[in-house]
Amino acid sequence: MYNWKEVLNQVNEALAAMPFGRKPAELYAPIRYVLSLGGKRIRPVLMLMAYNLYKEDVGTISSQALAIEIYHNYTLLHDDLMDKADMRRGMPTVHKKWNDNAAILSGDSMLVMAYQYMMKDCPAGKVADVMGLFTETALEIGEGQQYDIEFETRSDVTEDEYIEMIRLKTSVLLACALKIGAVLADAPVRDADRLYRFGESLGLAFQLQDDYLDVYGDPAVFGKKVGGDILCNKKTYMLINALAKARDDDKAALEEWLAKPEGTYAPEEKIRAVTELYNKIGIRELCDRKIRYYFDQAREILAQVDLPDSRKAFLWDMAQSLLGRKA
Amino acid sequence: MYNWKEVLNQVNEALAAMPFGRKPAELYAPIRYVLSLGGKRIRPVLMLMAYNLYKEDVGTISSQALAIEIYHNYTLLHDDLMDKADMRRGMPTVHKKWNDNAAILSGDSMLVMAYQYMMKDCPAGKVADVMGLFTETALEIGEGQQYDIEFETRSDVTEDEYIEMIRLKTSVLLACALKIGAVLADAPVRDADRLYRFGESLGLAFQLQDDYLDVYGDPAVFGKKVGGDILCNKKTYMLINALAKARDDDKAALEEWLAKPEGTYAPEEKIRAVTELYNKIGIRELCDRKIRYYFDQAREILAQVDLPDSRKAFLWDMAQSLLGRKA
C-alpha cells in the first residue's frame, strides 16, 4: 500500500511523462502549461488510493487518474475565462497568457483528452460504468458552475442552495474519482457507493474550508490573498449565513458594505469590517461547525466501508491532511 | 432501406423527442435552442445511411446519430463565439442571444452530452472502437479549428495546408459518422474504412463547394450572402490559389483589394472586383475541377464497398444531392 505522498509522486511522474506530440503545437501549448502549474492533484490521488484499498498495481489505472486531473484542469481553465480571473497558482491564466479563443479551444481539447485517457485500457466490462459515472459527473459540474454564475446576481440564495451548488461544482468530482478507483479495483458495489458518498462529504467539508480560509486563513499557508471573497461580495457560506442571521445594526452595516461602490474605500478596511461583523454574528463558529459536520460524516461513511481500519488508514490520513484536521 | 429524406425525418423526430429535464433550465436553454435551428443534419443522416447499408433497424443507433449532431452543433456554437459571428441559420448565435459565458458553458455541456449519447446503448464489444474513433475525430476537429485561426494571420498558406485544414475541420466528422454507422452494423472492417475515406473525399468536395458558392452561388439557394469570404479576406481555396497564380497587374490589383481598409469602398465593389479577378485568373474552373476531383474520388471509393450498387444507391443519391451534382 502507498501513502498519499507516494501516490502524489506517481501522479506527478505520470503527468510529466504525458506525450504531447500532436500538432499544431499552439493548440497543445496551453494544455501543457496548465497541467504543469502544479496543484495538490487531489482527484487522481483519491482515485489511486481508492483503487489501492483493494489492489496494489495502481499503475494499471494511471490513464484514468490522468483523465480526472486533465478534466479538473479543463474546468479551471474555462472557469477562469468565465470569471475573468487573471491568475491561477501564481501564474497568468491561459486567456491572459494567450487569449480568449486559445482558452476556449484548448480547454475543449482538454475535455476530449480527458475522455481519451478515461477510455484508454479501461476493461470492456467496466467501460459503461466508468464512462457513465464520469459523464454524469461532468454534466453535474456544468450545472454547478451555472448555479454559481446565477447566484452572483441573486440576493436570496439560501444555505441549502449553496450547499447543493458546491456539491455539484466540487464534491461530485472527488466522489467520482474515488468511485472510479473502487470500480476499477473490483470493489463491492456497496463499498464503491460508500466511497462515492465519502468523497461527497469530504468535498463539502473541503469547499466550506476554502470559504472559511478566505476569511480566517493564514495568508502564508492559504496560498491566496485573504479576503478576496469579501472584496467581490462572493456569496459564500459565510456571507449567505451572515445575511440570514444578522439583525438590526449589524445587518444594516453588512448591507452597506455590500452596496459600497469599489474605489470608495480601502480594500483592507472592507475586509476588516466584514470580518468583524462575521465574528460578531457568530459566523466563524457556524462555518467551523459545518466543516466539522461534513468531516465527521466522511469519517463515518469511510468506517462503513467493509475493510479493516488499517487498510483505510492512508486514505483517512489524506482526508485529514486535506482539511488540516485530526479526527 | 430508407432514402435520405426518410432518414432525415427520423433524425428530426429523434431530435424533437430529446428529453431536457435536467436543471438549471438556463444551462440547457441554449442547447435546445441551437439544436432547434435546423440544418441539413448531414452527419446523423450519413451515420444512419451507412448503418442501413447493412441493417434495417436504424432506430437502434439513434442515440449515436443524435450524439454526432449534438457534437457538430457544439462545434458551431463555440466556433461562432471564437469568430464573433452574430448569426447562424438566420438566427442570433448563442453568445449574442445570451452571452459569452453561456456560450462557453452550454457548449461544454453539449460536448459532454455528445459523449453521453454516443455511449448510450453502445454494444460492449464496440464501445472501444466507437469511442476511440469519435475521440480521435474530436481532437482532429480542434486541430483543424486551430489551423483555421492561425491561417487568418498568415499570408503564405499553401493549397496543401488549406486542404489539410478543411479535412480536419470538416471532412473527418463526415467520415467518422459513416464509419461509426458501419461499425455498429457489423460491416467488414475494410468496408468500414472505405466508408470513412468516402466521407473524407465527400467532405472535401463539400467544403470546397462551400468556398465556391460563397463567390458563385445563387443567394436564394446558398442561404448566405454571397461574397462574405471575399469581404473578410478569408483564405479560402479560391483566394489561396488566386494569390499563388495571379501575375503582374492582376496580382497587384488583388493585393491592393486585400490591403484596403474597410469603409474605404462599397462592399459590392470589392466583391465584384475580386470575383472578376478570380474569373480572369481561372480560379472558377480550378475550384470546379477540384470539387469534381474529390466528388469522383468519393464515387470511386464507394464503388469499392463490397455491396451491390442497388444497396448503395440511396447513399450515393444523398452525396449527389449534397453537392448538387450528378455523376
XYZ file of C-alpha atoms in Angstrom:
654
model
C 0.000 0.000 0.000
C 1.051 3.547 -0.710
C 0.605 6.621 1.437
C -0.797 9.700 -0.259
C 2.578 11.355 -0.748
C 3.864 8.315 -2.615
C 0.709 8.309 -4.732
C 1.108 12.030 -5.396
C 4.623 11.373 -6.675
C 3.278 8.722 -9.025
C 0.655 11.136 -10.340
C 3.221 13.857 -10.920
C 5.512 11.419 -12.709
C 2.674 10.257 -14.963
C 1.745 13.870 -15.726
C 5.352 14.730 -16.571
C 5.545 11.714 -18.906
C 2.390 12.617 -20.853
C 3.220 12.710 -24.572
C 2.459 15.950 -26.414
C 3.381 15.003 -29.950
C 0.222 16.153 -31.725
C 0.069 19.248 -33.870
C -0.466 22.144 -34.129
C 1.818 22.897 -31.191
C -0.040 26.151 -30.482
C -3.192 24.205 -29.601
C -1.421 21.965 -27.105
C 0.907 24.542 -25.521
C -1.790 25.936 -23.193
C -2.706 22.375 -22.164
C 0.877 21.535 -21.198
C 1.059 24.868 -19.432
C -1.963 24.398 -17.176
C -1.013 20.824 -16.362
C 2.477 21.975 -15.378
C 1.285 24.571 -12.872
C 1.108 22.043 -10.078
C -1.628 21.789 -7.517
C -2.461 19.146 -4.987
C -3.628 16.592 -7.586
C -6.328 15.627 -5.095
C -8.622 13.874 -7.568
C -6.138 11.458 -9.180
C -4.588 10.773 -5.760
C -8.028 9.898 -4.358
C -8.726 7.654 -7.353
C -5.478 5.752 -6.961
C -5.908 5.487 -3.179
C -9.421 4.084 -3.585
C -8.023 1.534 -6.043
C -5.179 0.822 -3.654
C -7.688 -0.112 -0.937
C -8.194 -3.293 -2.954
C -5.253 -3.742 -5.304
C -1.546 -2.971 -5.366
C -0.955 -2.374 -9.083
C -2.087 1.251 -9.056
C -0.110 1.898 -12.270
C -2.798 -0.065 -14.125
C -5.224 2.839 -13.834
C -2.802 5.698 -14.319
C -4.612 6.715 -17.553
C -7.854 7.136 -15.633
C -6.038 9.089 -12.909
C -4.577 11.405 -15.556
C -8.028 11.714 -17.140
C -9.593 13.075 -13.970
C -6.745 15.568 -13.474
C -6.946 16.724 -17.113
C -10.698 17.099 -16.688
C -10.312 19.110 -13.474
C -7.763 21.436 -15.059
C -10.033 21.961 -18.063
C -12.777 23.150 -15.682
C -10.326 25.549 -14.028
C -9.219 26.851 -17.441
C -12.778 27.571 -18.629
C -13.968 28.801 -15.220
C -11.073 31.265 -15.059
C -12.062 32.537 -18.502
C -15.708 32.901 -17.445
C -14.685 34.586 -14.175
C -12.108 36.776 -15.968
C -9.533 35.629 -13.403
C -6.017 36.828 -14.241
C -4.011 34.465 -12.082
C -4.089 30.813 -11.068
C -1.491 29.219 -8.810
C 0.571 32.400 -9.000
C 0.805 32.320 -12.791
C -1.177 34.059 -15.547
C -4.289 32.194 -16.681
C -4.446 30.869 -20.259
C -6.702 33.641 -21.573
C -4.246 36.216 -20.162
C -1.080 34.477 -21.370
C -2.623 33.639 -24.773
C -6.134 34.900 -25.499
C -9.808 34.038 -25.045
C -10.018 31.852 -28.142
C -6.952 29.844 -27.117
C -8.599 29.285 -23.733
C -11.871 28.134 -25.303
C -10.295 25.846 -27.884
C -7.519 24.299 -25.818
C -9.990 23.800 -22.952
C -12.309 21.990 -25.348
C -9.473 19.728 -26.473
C -8.604 19.017 -22.831
C -12.150 17.798 -22.238
C -11.783 15.472 -25.230
C -8.375 14.326 -23.918
C -9.972 13.595 -20.551
C -12.344 11.207 -22.329
C -9.440 9.776 -24.320
C -7.479 8.947 -21.170
C -10.565 7.723 -19.314
C -11.288 5.243 -22.133
C -7.675 4.093 -22.502
C -7.159 0.494 -21.360
C -10.475 0.619 -19.497
C -11.623 -3.021 -19.178
C -14.533 -3.734 -21.556
C -16.758 -4.917 -18.716
C -16.293 -1.629 -16.846
C -16.377 0.936 -19.638
C -20.102 1.610 -19.353
C -19.961 2.149 -15.564
C -16.811 4.260 -15.627
C -17.788 6.415 -18.598
C -21.372 6.728 -17.402
C -20.295 7.992 -13.994
C -17.674 10.330 -15.440
C -20.177 11.785 -17.933
C -22.919 12.238 -15.329
C -20.361 13.970 -13.101
C -19.234 16.282 -15.915
C -22.858 17.294 -16.549
C -23.349 17.953 -12.827
C -20.221 20.097 -12.679
C -21.542 22.216 -15.577
C -24.791 22.571 -13.642
C -22.885 23.615 -10.516
C -20.975 26.244 -12.491
C -24.256 27.573 -13.923
C -25.742 27.883 -10.401
C -22.557 29.627 -9.254
C -22.945 32.172 -12.091
C -26.644 32.654 -11.342
C -26.006 33.165 -7.615
C -23.805 36.168 -8.422
C -26.844 38.200 -9.428
C -29.238 36.850 -6.791
C -29.552 38.221 -3.261
C -31.805 35.482 -1.887
C -29.547 32.407 -2.133
C -30.313 30.013 0.718
C -27.811 27.861 2.601
C -29.329 24.723 1.084
C -28.997 26.085 -2.431
C -25.398 26.995 -1.713
C -24.541 23.548 -0.374
C -26.145 21.956 -3.435
C -24.127 24.260 -5.707
C -20.787 23.342 -4.108
C -21.806 19.689 -4.047
C -22.241 19.849 -7.831
C -19.290 22.102 -8.548
C -16.732 20.495 -6.221
C -17.833 17.399 -4.333
C -19.094 15.148 -7.089
C -15.701 15.111 -8.815
C -13.944 13.907 -5.648
C -16.715 11.349 -5.229
C -16.443 10.273 -8.875
C -12.653 9.890 -8.621
C -12.978 7.629 -5.570
C -15.760 5.529 -7.047
C -13.984 5.015 -10.376
C -10.897 3.863 -8.474
C -13.030 1.437 -6.477
C -14.942 0.144 -9.522
C -11.716 -0.455 -11.430
C -10.398 -2.406 -8.439
C -13.474 -4.672 -8.401
C -14.696 -3.267 -5.092
C -18.121 -4.492 -3.943
C -20.821 -2.177 -5.372
C -21.983 -1.119 -1.903
C -18.486 -0.057 -0.903
C -17.901 1.763 -4.201
C -21.075 3.731 -3.427
C -19.871 4.401 0.117
C -16.595 5.727 -1.233
C -18.631 7.981 -3.515
C -20.538 9.374 -0.522
C -17.312 9.678 1.462
C -15.998 11.869 -1.393
C -19.157 13.964 -1.415
C -18.890 14.732 2.303
C -15.157 15.300 2.080
C -15.703 17.654 -0.862
C -18.314 19.675 1.016
C -16.004 19.997 4.050
C -13.144 20.927 1.722
C -15.063 23.651 -0.147
C -16.502 25.125 3.067
C -12.980 25.158 4.460
C -11.918 27.119 1.368
C -14.630 29.691 2.131
C -13.511 29.766 5.772
C -9.822 30.164 4.961
C -10.569 33.038 2.614
C -11.561 34.956 5.740
C -9.631 33.311 8.560
C -6.718 31.629 6.784
C -3.056 32.314 7.339
C -2.016 34.013 4.059
C 1.354 32.193 4.157
C -0.391 28.791 4.307
C -3.576 29.560 2.341
C -1.681 30.431 -0.835
C -4.151 33.133 -1.861
C -4.748 36.629 -0.572
C -7.117 36.538 2.383
C -10.354 38.483 1.909
C -10.773 38.002 -1.852
C -14.322 36.675 -1.457
C -15.270 39.567 0.827
C -13.961 42.151 -1.632
C -16.057 40.803 -4.520
C -19.158 40.126 -2.351
C -18.954 36.444 -3.250
C -21.949 34.589 -1.883
C -20.049 32.099 0.207
C -21.350 30.044 3.079
C -20.138 32.853 5.348
C -21.912 35.716 3.596
C -25.156 33.824 2.972
C -25.425 32.981 6.671
C -24.311 36.417 7.794
C -27.101 37.986 5.720
C -29.624 35.462 7.023
C -28.661 35.804 10.702
C -27.623 39.453 11.128
C -30.056 41.659 12.980
C -30.692 45.427 13.062
C -27.460 47.445 13.085
C -25.264 44.541 12.029
C -27.499 43.773 9.060
C -27.567 47.420 8.017
C -23.777 47.670 8.332
C -23.225 44.497 6.286
C -25.615 45.592 3.549
C -23.956 48.987 3.455
C -20.559 47.368 2.820
C -22.017 45.159 0.084
C -23.544 48.169 -1.667
C -20.478 50.443 -1.448
C -19.011 51.119 -4.903
C -15.489 49.873 -5.390
C -12.888 52.597 -5.073
C -14.741 54.454 -2.316
C -12.902 52.527 0.422
C -9.558 50.870 1.113
C -9.779 47.093 0.461
C -8.290 46.207 3.876
C -10.917 48.400 5.504
C -13.760 46.385 3.950
C -12.093 43.053 4.767
C -11.592 44.073 8.405
C -15.104 45.446 8.821
C -16.880 42.478 7.265
C -14.709 40.012 9.199
C -15.612 41.785 12.437
C -19.284 41.558 11.533
C -18.880 37.822 10.827
C -17.237 37.402 14.243
C -19.971 39.339 15.979
C -22.793 37.408 14.276
C -21.127 34.073 15.109
C -20.352 33.067 11.525
C -16.868 31.804 12.298
C -18.156 29.175 14.725
C -21.071 28.355 12.463
C -18.807 27.617 9.493
C -16.322 25.724 11.647
C -19.136 23.524 12.972
C -20.421 22.863 9.468
C -16.964 21.819 8.257
C -16.682 19.524 11.261
C -20.137 18.133 10.469
C -19.159 17.043 6.954
C -15.721 15.907 8.124
C -17.356 13.637 10.733
C -19.858 12.445 8.155
C -16.997 11.498 5.819
C -15.282 9.590 8.641
C -18.455 7.697 9.483
C -19.083 6.706 5.875
C -15.489 5.553 5.436
C -15.874 3.496 8.627
C -18.732 1.608 6.938
C -16.531 0.520 4.026
C -16.065 -3.166 4.596
C -12.288 -3.262 5.031
C -10.015 -3.352 8.094
C -9.220 0.100 9.502
C -5.544 -0.462 8.793
C -6.358 -0.771 5.102
C -8.180 2.577 5.156
C -5.616 4.446 7.259
C -3.736 6.060 4.358
C -6.955 7.340 2.788
C -8.155 8.779 6.070
C -4.738 10.282 6.600
C -5.081 12.079 3.288
C -8.574 13.346 4.191
C -7.243 14.741 7.456
C -4.314 16.310 5.699
C -6.609 17.945 3.124
C -8.622 19.556 5.874
C -5.759 20.155 8.276
C -7.750 18.392 10.962
C -7.455 15.353 13.167
C -10.470 13.244 13.973
C -33.964 0.544 -46.915
C -34.607 4.224 -46.417
C -33.808 7.117 -48.727
C -32.061 10.099 -47.193
C -35.201 12.166 -46.828
C -36.824 9.402 -44.789
C -33.694 9.168 -42.669
C -33.644 12.938 -42.225
C -37.220 12.771 -40.924
C -36.180 10.113 -38.420
C -33.288 12.290 -37.234
C -35.514 15.318 -36.836
C -38.076 13.264 -34.916
C -35.380 11.914 -32.588
C -34.049 15.445 -32.023
C -37.529 16.752 -31.258
C -38.076 13.929 -28.751
C -34.814 14.576 -26.830
C -35.634 14.983 -23.139
C -34.484 18.214 -21.497
C -35.496 17.611 -17.909
C -32.218 18.495 -16.199
C -31.697 21.686 -14.247
C -30.809 24.527 -14.175
C -33.022 25.344 -17.152
C -30.810 28.309 -18.107
C -27.884 25.962 -18.825
C -29.909 23.781 -21.172
C -31.948 26.512 -22.918
C -29.106 27.455 -25.323
C -28.608 23.745 -26.110
C -32.275 23.265 -27.030
C -32.078 26.493 -29.000
C -29.132 25.549 -31.231
C -30.493 22.055 -31.812
C -33.844 23.544 -32.872
C -32.363 25.845 -35.524
C -32.488 23.153 -38.169
C -29.805 22.435 -40.700
C -29.296 19.552 -43.054
C -28.420 17.021 -40.302
C -25.844 15.625 -42.717
C -23.767 13.761 -40.137
C -26.509 11.759 -38.389
C -28.132 11.055 -41.750
C -24.821 9.707 -43.100
C -24.371 7.578 -39.981
C -27.826 6.045 -40.263
C -27.453 5.505 -44.016
C -24.110 3.735 -43.520
C -25.788 1.522 -40.915
C -28.717 0.984 -43.273
C -26.338 -0.397 -45.921
C -26.194 -3.484 -43.703
C -29.164 -3.449 -41.348
C -32.740 -2.246 -41.343
C -33.261 -1.371 -37.667
C -31.712 2.103 -37.903
C -33.588 3.175 -34.756
C -31.161 1.012 -32.768
C -28.404 3.603 -33.224
C -30.467 6.746 -32.935
C -28.544 7.723 -29.752
C -25.265 7.665 -31.692
C -26.847 9.660 -34.524
C -28.037 12.273 -32.020
C -24.565 12.275 -30.460
C -22.869 13.264 -33.694
C -25.395 16.029 -34.359
C -25.067 17.360 -30.783
C -21.290 17.276 -31.219
C -21.448 19.123 -34.557
C -23.700 21.824 -33.120
C -21.375 22.261 -30.147
C -18.514 22.989 -32.591
C -20.682 25.551 -34.397
C -21.625 27.162 -31.066
C -18.013 27.533 -29.910
C -16.689 28.422 -33.397
C -19.290 31.195 -33.711
C -18.149 32.540 -30.341
C -14.485 32.423 -31.409
C -15.322 34.025 -34.776
C -17.630 36.591 -33.137
C -20.328 35.595 -35.641
C -23.684 37.237 -34.884
C -25.953 34.985 -36.908
C -26.306 31.296 -37.681
C -29.067 29.889 -39.868
C -30.747 33.281 -39.891
C -30.971 33.460 -36.089
C -28.811 35.121 -33.437
C -25.934 32.985 -32.168
C -25.912 31.872 -28.523
C -23.348 34.439 -27.365
C -25.493 37.186 -28.931
C -28.837 35.898 -27.638
C -27.374 35.084 -24.207
C -23.738 35.982 -23.528
C -20.194 34.667 -23.922
C -20.229 32.666 -20.688
C -23.499 30.968 -21.599
C -21.943 30.019 -24.939
C -18.823 28.593 -23.283
C -20.648 26.663 -20.574
C -23.583 25.328 -22.569
C -21.192 24.368 -25.377
C -19.091 22.453 -22.866
C -22.168 20.612 -21.615
C -23.131 19.790 -25.220
C -19.755 18.138 -25.719
C -20.372 16.046 -22.593
C -23.888 15.229 -23.844
C -22.401 14.116 -27.165
C -20.316 11.574 -25.232
C -23.367 10.616 -23.162
C -25.422 9.829 -26.262
C -22.503 8.145 -28.034
C -22.091 5.758 -25.068
C -25.804 5.078 -24.664
C -26.733 1.501 -25.579
C -23.432 1.130 -27.426
C -22.715 -2.640 -27.524
C -19.904 -3.549 -25.094
C -17.834 -5.137 -27.841
C -17.904 -1.929 -29.914
C -17.514 0.764 -27.280
C -13.737 0.984 -27.605
C -13.829 1.319 -31.417
C -16.708 3.779 -31.482
C -15.488 5.972 -28.637
C -11.891 5.794 -29.840
C -12.822 6.974 -33.334
C -15.143 9.667 -32.026
C -12.487 10.966 -29.630
C -9.718 10.967 -32.248
C -12.067 12.836 -34.585
C -12.910 15.421 -31.917
C -9.183 16.049 -31.344
C -8.638 16.431 -35.098
C -11.501 18.902 -35.380
C -9.939 21.028 -32.627
C -6.674 20.889 -34.558
C -8.453 21.965 -37.761
C -10.050 24.894 -35.952
C -6.628 25.914 -34.577
C -5.126 25.860 -38.110
C -8.090 27.887 -39.371
C -7.405 30.516 -36.688
C -3.671 30.523 -37.458
C -4.266 30.892 -41.210
C -6.103 34.179 -40.587
C -2.844 35.897 -39.712
C -0.631 34.113 -42.243
C -0.174 35.232 -45.841
C 1.742 32.161 -47.039
C -0.858 29.389 -46.617
C -0.385 26.752 -49.322
C -3.121 24.809 -51.071
C -1.976 21.604 -49.366
C -2.134 23.205 -45.943
C -5.600 24.501 -46.708
C -6.853 21.098 -47.867
C -5.444 19.515 -44.701
C -7.158 22.173 -42.580
C -10.596 21.553 -44.125
C -10.001 17.809 -43.963
C -9.540 18.143 -40.198
C -12.201 20.750 -39.635
C -14.946 19.305 -41.847
C -14.214 16.006 -43.547
C -13.220 13.780 -40.661
C -16.577 14.253 -38.940
C -18.479 13.079 -42.032
C -16.014 10.185 -42.299
C -16.404 9.375 -38.587
C -20.200 9.408 -38.840
C -20.156 6.965 -41.737
C -17.637 4.637 -40.131
C -19.441 4.538 -36.782
C -22.659 3.643 -38.627
C -20.823 0.861 -40.456
C -19.074 -0.461 -37.334
C -22.339 -0.573 -35.403
C -23.893 -2.529 -38.283
C -21.107 -5.133 -38.170
C -19.732 -4.085 -41.561
C -16.466 -5.746 -42.621
C -13.528 -3.702 -41.329
C -12.257 -2.982 -44.864
C -15.601 -1.564 -45.923
C -15.966 0.475 -42.757
C -12.584 2.017 -43.632
C -13.710 2.629 -47.219
C -16.800 4.394 -45.950
C -14.503 6.522 -43.798
C -12.470 7.514 -46.860
C -15.647 8.078 -48.873
C -16.688 10.547 -46.171
C -13.307 12.271 -46.275
C -13.499 12.859 -50.025
C -17.139 13.864 -49.852
C -16.313 16.299 -47.049
C -13.501 17.900 -49.035
C -15.766 18.311 -52.082
C -18.489 19.695 -49.833
C -16.257 22.269 -48.122
C -14.670 23.385 -51.422
C -18.158 23.756 -52.831
C -18.981 25.987 -49.857
C -15.988 28.179 -50.787
C -17.107 28.177 -54.419
C -20.727 29.044 -53.657
C -19.636 31.941 -51.473
C -18.452 33.542 -54.721
C -20.565 31.960 -57.433
C -23.634 30.747 -55.577
C -27.212 31.840 -56.159
C -28.035 33.826 -52.989
C -31.574 32.420 -52.970
C -30.256 28.850 -52.924
C -26.984 29.352 -50.995
C -28.781 30.636 -47.915
C -25.992 33.067 -47.050
C -24.996 36.392 -48.542
C -22.666 35.850 -51.482
C -19.218 37.424 -51.124
C -18.832 37.121 -47.339
C -15.470 35.355 -47.636
C -14.196 37.987 -50.086
C -15.178 40.851 -47.798
C -13.252 39.446 -44.829
C -10.262 38.278 -46.930
C -10.898 34.703 -45.799
C -8.154 32.422 -47.037
C -10.340 30.063 -48.995
C -9.279 27.700 -51.726
C -10.159 30.494 -54.181
C -8.062 33.212 -52.585
C -5.043 30.996 -51.837
C -4.904 29.905 -55.468
C -5.606 33.378 -56.815
C -2.649 34.720 -54.814
C -0.447 31.850 -55.980
C -1.380 32.083 -59.660
C -2.003 35.788 -60.307
C 0.681 37.594 -62.282
C 1.747 41.229 -62.616
C -1.217 43.613 -62.772
C -3.739 41.046 -61.547
C -1.580 40.215 -58.555
C -1.097 43.887 -57.722
C -4.836 44.550 -58.067
C -5.730 41.596 -55.837
C -3.232 42.561 -53.155
C -4.468 46.136 -53.260
C -8.013 44.956 -52.552
C -6.826 42.763 -49.673
C -4.965 45.689 -48.120
C -7.743 48.289 -48.464
C -9.102 49.344 -45.080
C -12.764 48.545 -44.512
C -15.018 51.537 -45.037
C -12.984 52.981 -47.898
C -15.028 51.111 -50.505
C -18.550 49.808 -51.104
C -18.770 46.095 -50.216
C -20.356 45.178 -53.578
C -17.488 46.938 -55.325
C -14.900 44.703 -53.642
C -16.955 41.551 -54.243
C -17.350 42.401 -57.941
C -13.694 43.342 -58.440
C -12.280 40.264 -56.685
C -14.734 37.958 -58.470
C -13.652 39.421 -61.811
C -10.026 38.805 -60.880
C -10.870 35.196 -59.942
C -12.564 34.764 -63.322
C -9.631 36.266 -65.173
C -7.045 34.123 -63.356
C -9.093 30.975 -63.985
C -9.963 30.287 -60.344
C -13.576 29.403 -61.040
C -12.625 26.492 -63.314
C -9.798 25.469 -60.988
C -12.123 25.190 -57.983
C -14.822 23.490 -60.003
C -12.282 20.897 -61.210
C -11.075 20.299 -57.660
C -14.619 19.750 -56.390
C -15.187 17.331 -59.250
C -11.904 15.589 -58.377
C -12.984 14.829 -54.799
C -16.536 14.043 -55.903
C -15.191 11.453 -58.374
C -12.836 10.123 -55.725
C -15.767 9.659 -53.352
C -17.702 7.810 -56.049
C -14.778 5.501 -56.775
C -14.256 4.662 -53.097
C -17.953 3.964 -52.608
C -17.830 1.690 -55.672
C -15.210 -0.421 -53.868
C -17.502 -1.069 -50.908
C -18.407 -4.712 -51.261
C -22.163 -4.400 -51.686
C -24.441 -4.416 -54.745
C -24.840 -0.982 -56.352
C -28.568 -1.084 -55.627
C -27.749 -1.254 -51.932
C -25.563 1.866 -52.184
C -27.917 3.888 -54.395
C -29.568 5.878 -51.603
C -26.218 6.863 -50.091
C -24.863 7.952 -53.452
C -28.089 9.817 -54.092
C -27.520 11.756 -50.880
C -23.914 12.558 -51.859
C -25.090 13.911 -55.203
C -27.818 15.906 -53.557
C -25.331 17.403 -51.070
C -23.159 18.617 -53.910
C -25.963 19.384 -56.365
C -24.166 17.231 -58.929
C -24.830 14.103 -60.917
C -22.083 11.605 -61.598
